[in-house]
mmCIF file of C-alpha atoms in Angstrom:
data_model
loop_
_atom_site.group_PDB
_atom_site.id
_atom_site.type_symbol
_atom_site.label_atom_id
_atom_site.label_comp_id
_atom_site.label_asym_id
_atom_site.label_seq_id
_atom_site.Cartn_x
_atom_site.Cartn_y
_atom_site.Cartn_z
ATOM 1 C CA MET S 1 12.632 -22.978 -8.153
ATOM 2 C CA ARG S 2 9.414 -22.079 -9.929
ATOM 3 C CA LEU S 3 8.642 -18.380 -9.856
ATOM 4 C CA LYS S 4 5.293 -17.312 -8.411
ATOM 5 C CA ASP S 5 2.886 -15.739 -10.906
ATOM 6 C CA ILE S 6 2.018 -12.178 -9.928
ATOM 7 C CA ALA S 7 -0.281 -9.527 -11.377
ATOM 8 C CA ILE S 8 -0.794 -5.889 -10.485
ATOM 9 C CA PHE S 9 -4.267 -4.407 -9.995
ATOM 10 C CA GLY S 10 -4.158 -0.901 -11.410
ATOM 11 C CA VAL S 11 -2.393 0.233 -14.590
ATOM 12 C CA GLY S 12 -1.947 3.839 -13.483
ATOM 13 C CA GLY S 13 1.260 5.523 -12.421
ATOM 14 C CA PHE S 14 1.540 3.754 -9.098
ATOM 15 C CA GLY S 15 0.830 0.409 -10.741
ATOM 16 C CA ARG S 16 3.760 0.988 -13.081
ATOM 17 C CA GLU S 17 5.943 1.943 -10.111
ATOM 18 C CA VAL S 18 4.984 -1.309 -8.403
ATOM 19 C CA LEU S 19 5.949 -3.134 -11.584
ATOM 20 C CA ALA S 20 9.411 -1.583 -11.265
ATOM 21 C CA LEU S 21 9.499 -2.548 -7.563
ATOM 22 C CA ILE S 22 8.784 -6.204 -8.390
ATOM 23 C CA LYS S 23 11.516 -6.160 -11.040
ATOM 24 C CA ASP S 24 13.943 -4.821 -8.424
ATOM 25 C CA ILE S 25 12.966 -7.604 -6.014
ATOM 26 C CA ASN S 26 13.644 -10.128 -8.763
ATOM 27 C CA LYS S 27 17.091 -8.646 -9.429
ATOM 28 C CA VAL S 28 18.107 -9.420 -5.843
ATOM 29 C CA SER S 29 16.196 -12.673 -5.418
ATOM 30 C CA PRO S 30 14.206 -14.104 -8.353
ATOM 31 C CA THR S 31 10.744 -14.566 -6.877
ATOM 32 C CA TYR S 32 7.945 -13.537 -9.233
ATOM 33 C CA ASN S 33 6.809 -14.190 -12.790
ATOM 34 C CA ILE S 34 5.012 -11.007 -13.802
ATOM 35 C CA VAL S 35 1.964 -11.936 -15.894
ATOM 36 C CA GLY S 36 0.375 -8.510 -16.316
ATOM 37 C CA PHE S 37 -2.210 -6.139 -14.921
ATOM 38 C CA PHE S 38 -5.882 -6.106 -14.035
ATOM 39 C CA ASP S 39 -7.931 -2.912 -14.135
ATOM 40 C CA ASP S 40 -11.678 -2.295 -14.312
ATOM 41 C CA GLY S 41 -11.209 0.967 -16.203
ATOM 42 C CA TYR S 42 -9.093 -0.192 -19.157
ATOM 43 C CA GLU S 43 -9.636 -2.395 -22.174
ATOM 44 C CA LYS S 44 -8.522 -5.983 -21.883
ATOM 45 C CA GLY S 45 -5.420 -6.705 -23.959
ATOM 46 C CA ILE S 46 -3.840 -3.243 -23.979
ATOM 47 C CA MET S 47 -0.114 -3.264 -23.257
ATOM 48 C CA VAL S 48 1.281 -1.317 -20.309
ATOM 49 C CA ASN S 49 5.073 -1.044 -20.020
ATOM 50 C CA GLY S 50 5.420 -4.318 -21.875
ATOM 51 C CA TYR S 51 2.717 -6.287 -20.013
ATOM 52 C CA PRO S 52 -0.947 -6.901 -20.946
ATOM 53 C CA ASN S 53 -4.019 -5.775 -19.096
ATOM 54 C CA LEU S 54 -5.567 -9.188 -18.385
ATOM 55 C CA GLY S 55 -9.038 -7.810 -17.791
ATOM 56 C CA LYS S 56 -11.352 -6.626 -15.049
ATOM 57 C CA THR S 57 -12.228 -7.948 -11.608
ATOM 58 C CA GLU S 58 -14.638 -10.418 -13.185
ATOM 59 C CA ASP S 59 -11.778 -11.873 -15.239
ATOM 60 C CA LEU S 60 -9.608 -12.149 -12.125
ATOM 61 C CA ASN S 61 -12.415 -13.983 -10.325
ATOM 62 C CA LYS S 62 -12.415 -16.556 -13.155
ATOM 63 C CA TRP S 63 -8.627 -17.073 -13.071
ATOM 64 C CA GLU S 64 -7.967 -20.799 -12.836
ATOM 65 C CA THR S 65 -4.476 -21.013 -11.326
ATOM 66 C CA SER S 66 -2.969 -19.602 -8.162
ATOM 67 C CA ILE S 67 -1.806 -16.026 -8.541
ATOM 68 C CA SER S 68 -0.355 -13.314 -6.330
ATOM 69 C CA LEU S 69 -1.837 -9.847 -6.633
ATOM 70 C CA ALA S 70 -0.506 -6.405 -5.745
ATOM 71 C CA ILE S 71 -3.279 -3.851 -5.232
ATOM 72 C CA SER S 72 -1.649 -0.701 -6.581
ATOM 73 C CA ILE S 73 -4.389 1.788 -5.709
ATOM 74 C CA GLY S 74 -3.536 4.824 -3.601
ATOM 75 C CA SER S 75 -7.027 5.619 -2.333
ATOM 76 C CA PRO S 76 -7.824 3.492 0.739
ATOM 77 C CA VAL S 77 -11.566 3.686 0.047
ATOM 78 C CA ILE S 78 -11.270 2.508 -3.562
ATOM 79 C CA LYS S 79 -8.741 -0.167 -2.600
ATOM 80 C CA LYS S 80 -11.109 -1.630 -0.020
ATOM 81 C CA LYS S 81 -13.986 -1.653 -2.532
ATOM 82 C CA ILE S 82 -11.823 -3.523 -5.049
ATOM 83 C CA LEU S 83 -10.763 -6.097 -2.466
ATOM 84 C CA ASP S 84 -14.377 -6.647 -1.451
ATOM 85 C CA LYS S 85 -15.168 -7.588 -5.079
ATOM 86 C CA ILE S 86 -12.347 -10.138 -5.430
ATOM 87 C CA THR S 87 -13.767 -13.558 -4.561
ATOM 88 C CA ASN S 88 -11.311 -15.943 -6.230
ATOM 89 C CA PRO S 89 -9.767 -18.217 -3.546
ATOM 90 C CA LEU S 90 -6.711 -18.760 -5.763
ATOM 91 C CA VAL S 91 -5.632 -15.130 -5.271
ATOM 92 C CA ASP S 92 -3.121 -14.322 -2.536
ATOM 93 C CA TYR S 93 -1.680 -10.981 -1.481
ATOM 94 C CA PRO S 94 2.071 -10.893 -0.807
ATOM 95 C CA THR S 95 3.738 -7.985 0.938
ATOM 96 C CA LEU S 96 6.242 -6.360 -1.412
ATOM 97 C CA ILE S 97 9.267 -4.657 0.157
ATOM 98 C CA HIS S 98 11.791 -2.875 -2.032
ATOM 99 C CA PRO S 99 15.371 -4.089 -1.474
ATOM 100 C CA THR S 100 16.477 -0.591 -0.407
ATOM 101 C CA ALA S 101 13.892 -0.309 2.389
ATOM 102 C CA TRP S 102 15.481 -0.456 5.841
ATOM 103 C CA ILE S 103 13.809 -2.257 8.753
ATOM 104 C CA GLY S 104 15.782 -1.580 11.899
ATOM 105 C CA ASP S 105 14.806 -4.532 14.059
ATOM 106 C CA GLU S 106 12.812 -7.107 12.096
ATOM 107 C CA GLU S 107 12.170 -9.195 15.213
ATOM 108 C CA PHE S 108 9.996 -6.405 16.570
ATOM 109 C CA VAL S 109 8.302 -5.206 13.391
ATOM 110 C CA GLU S 110 5.012 -6.787 12.278
ATOM 111 C CA ILE S 111 3.826 -6.206 8.709
ATOM 112 C CA GLY S 112 0.516 -7.602 7.447
ATOM 113 C CA LYS S 113 -0.384 -9.057 4.067
ATOM 114 C CA GLY S 114 -0.703 -7.105 0.847
ATOM 115 C CA CYS S 115 1.470 -4.171 1.938
ATOM 116 C CA ILE S 116 3.609 -2.250 -0.554
ATOM 117 C CA ILE S 117 6.771 -0.684 0.859
ATOM 118 C CA CYS S 118 8.622 1.300 -1.772
ATOM 119 C CA ALA S 119 12.252 2.318 -2.189
ATOM 120 C CA GLY S 120 14.016 4.266 0.527
ATOM 121 C CA ASN S 121 11.619 3.641 3.404
ATOM 122 C CA MET S 122 12.998 3.535 6.955
ATOM 123 C CA ILE S 123 11.064 1.540 9.570
ATOM 124 C CA THR S 124 12.628 1.354 13.012
ATOM 125 C CA THR S 125 11.389 -0.931 15.795
ATOM 126 C CA ASN S 126 8.323 -2.062 17.777
ATOM 127 C CA ILE S 127 6.023 -1.221 14.883
ATOM 128 C CA LYS S 128 2.795 -2.964 13.939
ATOM 129 C CA MET S 129 1.447 -2.513 10.424
ATOM 130 C CA GLY S 130 -1.879 -3.951 9.270
ATOM 131 C CA ASP S 131 -2.933 -5.321 5.885
ATOM 132 C CA PHE S 132 -2.794 -3.490 2.524
ATOM 133 C CA VAL S 133 -0.787 -0.529 3.780
ATOM 134 C CA ILE S 134 1.163 1.577 1.262
ATOM 135 C CA LEU S 135 4.395 3.347 2.153
ATOM 136 C CA ASN S 136 5.399 5.242 -0.949
ATOM 137 C CA LEU S 137 8.941 6.457 -1.634
ATOM 138 C CA GLU S 138 11.221 7.482 1.256
ATOM 139 C CA CYS S 139 8.824 7.497 4.191
ATOM 140 C CA THR S 140 10.025 7.104 7.792
ATOM 141 C CA VAL S 141 8.137 5.278 10.551
ATOM 142 C CA GLY S 142 9.313 5.776 14.131
ATOM 143 C CA HIS S 143 9.232 3.414 17.091
ATOM 144 C CA ASP S 144 6.035 2.074 18.683
ATOM 145 C CA THR S 145 3.840 3.170 15.797
ATOM 146 C CA ILE S 146 0.632 1.323 14.918
ATOM 147 C CA ILE S 147 -0.683 1.579 11.357
ATOM 148 C CA LYS S 148 -4.032 -0.054 10.676
ATOM 149 C CA ASP S 149 -5.399 -1.660 7.494
ATOM 150 C CA TYR S 150 -5.589 0.179 4.144
ATOM 151 C CA ALA S 151 -3.662 3.270 5.295
ATOM 152 C CA ALA S 152 -1.667 4.975 2.540
ATOM 153 C CA PHE S 153 1.299 7.311 2.812
ATOM 154 C CA MET S 154 2.558 9.258 -0.169
ATOM 155 C CA PRO S 155 6.263 10.030 -0.738
ATOM 156 C CA SER S 156 8.435 11.497 2.030
ATOM 157 C CA VAL S 157 5.942 11.255 4.896
ATOM 158 C CA ASN S 158 7.592 11.308 8.333
ATOM 159 C CA ILE S 159 5.861 9.521 11.217
ATOM 160 C CA SER S 160 7.412 10.102 14.631
ATOM 161 C CA GLY S 161 7.284 7.522 17.411
ATOM 162 C CA GLU S 162 4.253 6.292 19.355
ATOM 163 C CA VAL S 163 1.714 7.285 16.721
ATOM 164 C CA THR S 164 -1.503 5.376 16.015
ATOM 165 C CA ILE S 165 -2.855 5.624 12.451
ATOM 166 C CA GLY S 166 -6.449 4.481 11.987
ATOM 167 C CA GLU S 167 -7.827 2.280 9.221
ATOM 168 C CA GLY S 168 -7.949 3.865 5.799
ATOM 169 C CA VAL S 169 -6.024 7.036 6.632
ATOM 170 C CA TYR S 170 -4.489 8.827 3.632
ATOM 171 C CA VAL S 171 -1.445 11.050 4.200
ATOM 172 C CA GLY S 172 -0.248 13.352 1.419
ATOM 173 C CA THR S 173 3.276 13.917 0.144
ATOM 174 C CA GLY S 174 5.740 15.397 2.602
ATOM 175 C CA ALA S 175 3.409 15.497 5.605
ATOM 176 C CA LYS S 176 4.857 15.147 9.102
ATOM 177 C CA ILE S 177 3.156 13.521 12.083
ATOM 178 C CA ILE S 178 4.511 14.464 15.506
ATOM 179 C CA ASN S 179 4.992 11.789 18.172
ATOM 180 C CA GLN S 180 2.342 10.425 20.573
ATOM 181 C CA LEU S 181 -0.663 11.324 18.406
ATOM 182 C CA GLU S 182 -3.611 9.447 16.947
ATOM 183 C CA ILE S 183 -5.259 9.910 13.542
ATOM 184 C CA GLY S 184 -8.798 8.609 13.275
ATOM 185 C CA GLU S 185 -9.978 6.211 10.593
ATOM 186 C CA TYR S 186 -10.397 7.376 6.996
ATOM 187 C CA THR S 187 -9.021 10.821 7.726
ATOM 188 C CA ILE S 188 -7.092 12.644 4.987
ATOM 189 C CA VAL S 189 -3.966 14.632 5.813
ATOM 190 C CA GLY S 190 -2.983 17.115 3.118
ATOM 191 C CA ALA S 191 0.397 17.299 1.431
ATOM 192 C CA GLY S 192 2.998 19.174 3.467
ATOM 193 C CA ALA S 193 0.857 19.291 6.603
ATOM 194 C CA VAL S 194 2.383 19.079 10.071
ATOM 195 C CA VAL S 195 0.129 17.118 12.402
ATOM 196 C CA SER S 196 0.802 18.326 15.949
ATOM 197 C CA LYS S 197 -2.496 17.323 17.571
ATOM 198 C CA THR S 198 -4.656 14.203 17.485
ATOM 199 C CA LEU S 199 -7.116 14.201 14.564
ATOM 200 C CA PRO S 200 -10.646 12.747 14.625
ATOM 201 C CA ALA S 201 -12.008 10.198 12.160
ATOM 202 C CA HIS S 202 -13.429 11.027 8.721
ATOM 203 C CA CYS S 203 -12.005 14.521 8.453
ATOM 204 C CA THR S 204 -9.632 16.390 6.148
ATOM 205 C CA ALA S 205 -6.788 18.310 7.780
ATOM 206 C CA VAL S 206 -4.306 20.626 6.057
ATOM 207 C CA GLY S 207 -1.672 23.208 6.866
ATOM 208 C CA VAL S 208 1.073 23.953 9.366
ATOM 209 C CA PRO S 209 -0.006 23.098 11.963
ATOM 210 C CA ALA S 210 -2.680 20.838 10.478
ATOM 211 C CA LYS S 211 -6.242 22.030 11.045
ATOM 212 C CA VAL S 212 -9.502 20.254 10.254
ATOM 213 C CA ILE S 213 -11.246 21.941 7.324
ATOM 214 C CA LYS S 214 -14.122 19.503 6.820
ATOM 215 C CA PHE S 215 -15.732 16.229 7.820
ATOM 216 C CA ARG S 216 -16.982 13.592 5.411
#
């Protein structure tokens, strides 16, 4: 079977972690031919962990064969801006799930396109996840949770059951979200915070319990 060409957008630390994730997928089930990276902020041709930076968005838009792309950008806002600039119809966005991630009841878990689910994640049941969501290392997602497009969760975030996460929410390392809450779109939750009350959109909340410190 021919392996599917794949590139990673973003040569930073998370991009290199996604490279390792794809290699781990291939160890279990050979799926992808890694061709390199794309990044608007780095010189074309530089080598990153053994793979070339193939250029910027404009080079990707001129790519002449079908290619899968992993958007390895933590910031939901920047990720959405990058996706809005990609116009090549030959680009597709697979969801990448590390072999060690546990999905409790796959029949009742919906995961959209372009998601990146890293090692050690635990996802239970009756969960709906939108497009381009990131679950970094060792996050947990409880039952009946809804996560909308572009949301990003840094390592060791715990989401209890019946939580609704709005589009573009960013949750810092080690934060905890108590059950039956809602977090409004493009809100930022600081590292280590404990969210015990519903949070509005476009705010930043930090602390234990999490309190809103500003709106954007």
